Short mmCIF file of the C-alpha atoms (twelve columns), coordinates in Angstrom:
data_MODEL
# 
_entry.id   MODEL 
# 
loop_
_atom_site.group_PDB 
_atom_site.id 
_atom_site.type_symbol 
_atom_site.label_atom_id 
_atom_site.label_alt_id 
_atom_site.label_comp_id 
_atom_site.label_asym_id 
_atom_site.label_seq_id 
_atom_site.Cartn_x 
_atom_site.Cartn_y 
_atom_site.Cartn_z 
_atom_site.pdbx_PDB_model_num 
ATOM 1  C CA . UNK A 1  5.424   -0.542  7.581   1 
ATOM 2  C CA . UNK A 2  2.836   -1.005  4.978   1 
ATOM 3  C CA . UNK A 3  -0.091  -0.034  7.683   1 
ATOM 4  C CA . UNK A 4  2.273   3.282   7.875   1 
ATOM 5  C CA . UNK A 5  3.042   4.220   4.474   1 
ATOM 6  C CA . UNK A 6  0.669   5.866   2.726   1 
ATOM 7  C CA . UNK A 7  1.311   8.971   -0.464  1 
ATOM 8  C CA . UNK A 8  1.213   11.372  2.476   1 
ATOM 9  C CA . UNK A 9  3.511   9.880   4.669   1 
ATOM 10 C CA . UNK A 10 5.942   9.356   1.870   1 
ATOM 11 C CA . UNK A 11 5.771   12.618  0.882   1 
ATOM 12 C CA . UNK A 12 5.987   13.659  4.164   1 
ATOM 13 C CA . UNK A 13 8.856   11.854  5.204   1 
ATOM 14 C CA . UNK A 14 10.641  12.976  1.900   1 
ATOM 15 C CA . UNK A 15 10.359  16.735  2.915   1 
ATOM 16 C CA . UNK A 16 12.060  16.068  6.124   1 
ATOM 17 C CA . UNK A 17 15.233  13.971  4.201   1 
ATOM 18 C CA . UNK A 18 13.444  10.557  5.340   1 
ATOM 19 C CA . UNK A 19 12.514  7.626   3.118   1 
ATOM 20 C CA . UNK A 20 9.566   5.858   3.813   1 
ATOM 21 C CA . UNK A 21 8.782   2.763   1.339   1 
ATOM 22 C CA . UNK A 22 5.156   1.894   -0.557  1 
ATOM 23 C CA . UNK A 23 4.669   -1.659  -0.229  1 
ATOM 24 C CA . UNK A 24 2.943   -2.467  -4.014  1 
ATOM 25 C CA . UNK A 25 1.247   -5.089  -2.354  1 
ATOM 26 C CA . UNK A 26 0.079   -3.520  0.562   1 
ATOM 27 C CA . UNK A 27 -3.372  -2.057  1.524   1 
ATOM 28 C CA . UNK A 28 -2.359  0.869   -0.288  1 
ATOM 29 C CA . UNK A 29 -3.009  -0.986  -3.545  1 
ATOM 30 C CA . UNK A 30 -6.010  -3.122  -3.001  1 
ATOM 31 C CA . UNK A 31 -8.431  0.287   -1.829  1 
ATOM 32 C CA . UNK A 32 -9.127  3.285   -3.165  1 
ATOM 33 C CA . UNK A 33 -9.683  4.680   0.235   1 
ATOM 34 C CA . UNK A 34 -7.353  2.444   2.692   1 
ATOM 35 C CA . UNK A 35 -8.971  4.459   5.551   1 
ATOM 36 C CA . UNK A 36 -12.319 2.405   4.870   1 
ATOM 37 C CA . UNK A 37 -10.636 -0.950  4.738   1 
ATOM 38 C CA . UNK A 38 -8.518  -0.816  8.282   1 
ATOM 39 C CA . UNK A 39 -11.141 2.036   10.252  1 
ATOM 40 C CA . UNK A 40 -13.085 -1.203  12.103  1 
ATOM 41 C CA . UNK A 41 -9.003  -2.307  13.548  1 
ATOM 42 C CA . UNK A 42 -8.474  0.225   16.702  1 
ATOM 43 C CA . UNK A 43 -12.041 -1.433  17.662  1 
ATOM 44 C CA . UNK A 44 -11.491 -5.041  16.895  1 
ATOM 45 C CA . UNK A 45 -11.329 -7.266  20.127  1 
ATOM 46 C CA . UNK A 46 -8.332  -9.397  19.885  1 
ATOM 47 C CA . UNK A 47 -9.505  -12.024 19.464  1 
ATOM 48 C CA . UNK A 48 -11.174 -10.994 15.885  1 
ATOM 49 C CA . UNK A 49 -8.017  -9.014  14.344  1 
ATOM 50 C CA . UNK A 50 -6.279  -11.957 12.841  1 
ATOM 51 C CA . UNK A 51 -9.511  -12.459 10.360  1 
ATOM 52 C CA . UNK A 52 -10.273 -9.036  10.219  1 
ATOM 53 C CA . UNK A 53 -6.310  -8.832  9.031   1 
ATOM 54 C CA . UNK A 54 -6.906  -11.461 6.178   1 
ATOM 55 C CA . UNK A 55 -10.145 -9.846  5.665   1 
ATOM 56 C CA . UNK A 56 -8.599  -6.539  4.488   1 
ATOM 57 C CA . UNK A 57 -5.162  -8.592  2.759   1 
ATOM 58 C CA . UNK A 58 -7.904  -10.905 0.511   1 
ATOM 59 C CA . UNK A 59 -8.915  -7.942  -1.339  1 
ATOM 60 C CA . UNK A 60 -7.379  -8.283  -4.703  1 
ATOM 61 C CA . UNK A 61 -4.416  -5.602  -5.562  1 
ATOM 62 C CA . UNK A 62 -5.708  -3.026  -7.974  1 
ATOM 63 C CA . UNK A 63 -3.327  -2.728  -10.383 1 
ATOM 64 C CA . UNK A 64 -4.061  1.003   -11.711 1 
ATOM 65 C CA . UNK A 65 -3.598  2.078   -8.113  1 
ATOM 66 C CA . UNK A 66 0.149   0.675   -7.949  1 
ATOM 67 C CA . UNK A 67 0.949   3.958   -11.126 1 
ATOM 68 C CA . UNK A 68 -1.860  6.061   -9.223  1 
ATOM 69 C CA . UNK A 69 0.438   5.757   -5.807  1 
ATOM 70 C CA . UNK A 70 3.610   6.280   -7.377  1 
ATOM 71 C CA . UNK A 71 2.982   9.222   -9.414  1 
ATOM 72 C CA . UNK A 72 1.213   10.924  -6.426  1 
ATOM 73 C CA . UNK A 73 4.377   11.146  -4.568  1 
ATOM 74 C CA . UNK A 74 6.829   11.795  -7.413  1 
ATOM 75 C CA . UNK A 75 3.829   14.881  -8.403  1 
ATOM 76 C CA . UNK A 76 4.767   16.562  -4.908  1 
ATOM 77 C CA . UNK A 77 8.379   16.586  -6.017  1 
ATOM 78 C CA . UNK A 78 8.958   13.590  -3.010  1 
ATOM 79 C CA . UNK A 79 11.715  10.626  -3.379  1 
ATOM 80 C CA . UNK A 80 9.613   7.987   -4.064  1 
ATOM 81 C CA . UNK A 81 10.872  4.252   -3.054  1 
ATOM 82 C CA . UNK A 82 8.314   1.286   -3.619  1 
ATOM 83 C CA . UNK A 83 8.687   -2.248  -2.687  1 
ATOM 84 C CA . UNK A 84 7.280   -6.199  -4.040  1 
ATOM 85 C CA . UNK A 85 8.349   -9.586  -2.958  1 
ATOM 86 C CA . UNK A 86 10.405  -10.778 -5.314  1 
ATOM 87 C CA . UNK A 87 8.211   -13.630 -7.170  1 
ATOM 88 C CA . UNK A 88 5.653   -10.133 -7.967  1 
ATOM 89 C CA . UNK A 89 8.418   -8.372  -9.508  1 
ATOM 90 C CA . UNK A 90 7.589   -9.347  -13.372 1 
ATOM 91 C CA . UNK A 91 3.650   -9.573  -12.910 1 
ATOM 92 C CA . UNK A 92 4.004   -5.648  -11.439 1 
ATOM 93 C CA . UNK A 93 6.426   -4.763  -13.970 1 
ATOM 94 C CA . UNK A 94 6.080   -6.571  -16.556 1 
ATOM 95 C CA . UNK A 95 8.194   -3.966  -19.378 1 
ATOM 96 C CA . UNK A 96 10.969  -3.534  -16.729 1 
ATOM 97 C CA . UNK A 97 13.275  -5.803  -18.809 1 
# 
């Protein structure tokens, strides 16, 4: 759901006893605005959204925006529940030991 999730919809979902889940590795983390980065989709002919899609996934995951996320939705008193593949884990949180 990483096209989904977004601080908003988290927080949303968390004031109506939902859970939704920040993928750290998502768009969410590699713009400051996301809405920039995915607005050309809904007018992408099909046969251009695959590279449009590894377009927007190239862009390098800003680190500072993983904390910026995450504190955003804890700061509206939401649940917050993020999410990494597994071989990410240490390079996202690297004092989690």
């Amino acid at each position: 759901m990483d096209g989904v999730t977004d601080v908003n919809f988290a927080i949303l979902m968390s004031k109506l006893g939902g859970l939704a889940v920040l993928h750290l590795e998502g768009v969410q983390t590699r713009y400051d605005n996301r809405r920039k980065s995915s607005v050309k989709l809904p007018n992408t002919p099909n046969e251009k959204v695959t590279a449009l899609m590894q377009k927007i996934y190239s862009a390098p995951i800003k680190e500072n925006l993983i904390g910026e996320r995450i504190r955003a939705i804890k700061k509206a008193g939401a649940v917050c529940a993020a999410d990494s593949y597994a071989d990410q884990y240490e390079k996202i949180f690297p004092n989690d030991r």
